[in-house]
């Protein structure tokens, strides 16, 4: 089947089998390997991308289901060569160790911050329910997300 | 995943026709259970009929004082709906606690109840509120008749859930003790004071969601924690597994019922 979608602002299309997962299409056909596959059971959240503005597990969605949709992956977050505030904050607060879960963590956090620009630490931890990290124990990840939220609130205010 | 044909109908009539003509086909709603099932090769459908583009199956409306929610309405939509929060806040709170944010962005009401996982949250709300399940065959199935067993419902093989109508309760709340890894309910209790009496639905504890009639009778006499304390829960039909023994689940039913009671007010 032919699928067409917008990925990180660019129109793309390709031939897929109905059973092709969205993450397989992104990684294997588009070469966007920033989206990771950490499990085969829809639990780890390494593959989180945004489809039509909300975070989803791209390993638990068929590519054909995303036909016509607008998809944003980790590669689409940085604008004009400048890291997204979440990416910058993960760097500054050492929000990763091996980095495998990081794309999913950041895409999930980006969805949280668009709904709730000023989350509490508890709300961040609750929101990360679907993202597993097996290195750092989440502490610096939560710190990074709270710091990015603060930066983004400042940017929003400056833009007013 | 085994190979399958894929159909993407844009109307309920078209979906029903595809399903009727293809006995080995399966419906795809939010896919948060079914796609993992396919990935594990636990299912081998001839075709997958994706309900995701059928606009008539989505949406939340106020009807007869209660709520009618389309089968393809996502958990996140129910959780975030100002209408649901106003009319049946317990339902919004239940939806907010399903799985994780990404599951809630895809998973649907119709998918959850048609699958009837023994530990799913929505069946407790449908049964606890005495809701009515509407189908593609024009049937309106009372919740008491809908959930018939483990992963089994009163749906015919070629019948599609279209919407669920929830009457507005006087009071209601849901409390669950989630498995820390999966967030599925080890025990979840939905408690409601309705025009037709007190209803207590329990999920996670047994092979299928059920009404705890002893708790209902006690709470009908007196809507208080003391009434719950006075009830003995029969553990003989409850699940024992790696997560919890039957007697522990029986204990949790009363604990969750008391938490729900406190939340319902």
Coordinates of N, CA, C and O in Angstrom, one line a residue, chain B residues 61-63 65-67 81-91 166-170:
Chain B
X61 N -21.4 13.4 23.7 CA -22.6 14.3 23.7 C -23.4 14.1 25.0 O -23.4 13.0 25.6
X62 N -24.1 15.2 25.4 CA -25.0 15.1 26.6 C -26.3 14.5 26.0 O -26.8 15.0 25.1
X63 N -26.8 13.5 26.7 CA -28.1 12.9 26.2 C -28.9 12.5 27.4 O -28.4 11.7 28.3
X65 N -29.7 13.8 30.1 CA -29.0 14.1 31.4 C -27.7 13.3 31.6 O -26.9 13.7 32.5
X66 N -27.5 12.3 30.8 CA -26.2 11.5 30.9 C -25.3 11.9 29.8 O -25.4 12.9 29.2
X67 N -24.4 10.9 29.5 CA -23.4 11.1 28.4 C -23.5 10.0 27.4 O -23.6 8.8 27.8
X81 N -12.2 16.0 28.7 CA -13.5 16.6 28.3 C -14.1 17.4 29.4 O -14.5 16.9 30.4
X82 N -14.3 18.7 29.2 CA -15.0 19.5 30.2 C -16.4 19.0 30.4 O -16.9 19.0 31.6
X83 N -17.1 18.5 29.4 CA -18.4 17.9 29.5 C -18.4 16.7 30.4 O -19.3 16.6 31.3
X84 N -17.5 15.8 30.2 CA -17.4 14.6 31.1 C -17.1 15.0 32.5 O -17.7 14.5 33.4
X85 N -16.2 15.9 32.6 CA -15.8 16.4 34.0 C -17.0 17.0 34.7 O -17.1 16.9 36.0
X86 N -17.9 17.6 34.0 CA -19.0 18.2 34.6 C -20.1 17.2 34.9 O -20.7 17.2 36.0
X87 N -20.4 16.3 34.0 CA -21.6 15.4 34.1 C -21.2 14.2 34.9 O -21.9 13.8 35.9
X88 N -20.1 13.5 34.6 CA -19.7 12.3 35.3 C -18.2 12.4 35.6 O -17.4 11.7 34.9
X89 N -17.8 13.2 36.6 CA -16.3 13.4 36.8 C -15.6 12.1 37.1 O -14.4 11.9 36.7
X90 N -16.3 11.1 37.7 CA -15.7 9.8 37.9 C -15.2 9.1 36.7 O -14.2 8.4 36.7
X91 N -15.9 9.3 35.6 CA -15.6 8.7 34.3 C -14.3 9.4 33.7 O -13.4 8.7 33.2
X166 N -24.1 6.5 29.1 CA -23.9 6.5 30.6 C -24.9 7.4 31.3 O -24.9 8.6 31.0
X167 N -25.8 6.8 32.0 CA -26.7 7.7 32.8 C -26.0 8.4 33.9 O -24.9 7.9 34.4
X168 N -26.4 9.6 34.2 CA -25.7 10.4 35.2 C -26.0 9.8 36.6 O -27.2 9.7 37.0
X169 N -25.0 9.5 37.4 CA -25.3 9.0 38.7 C -25.4 10.2 39.7 O -25.0 11.3 39.4
X170 N -26.0 9.9 40.9 CA -26.0 10.9 42.0 C -24.6 11.1 42.5 O -24.1 12.3 42.7

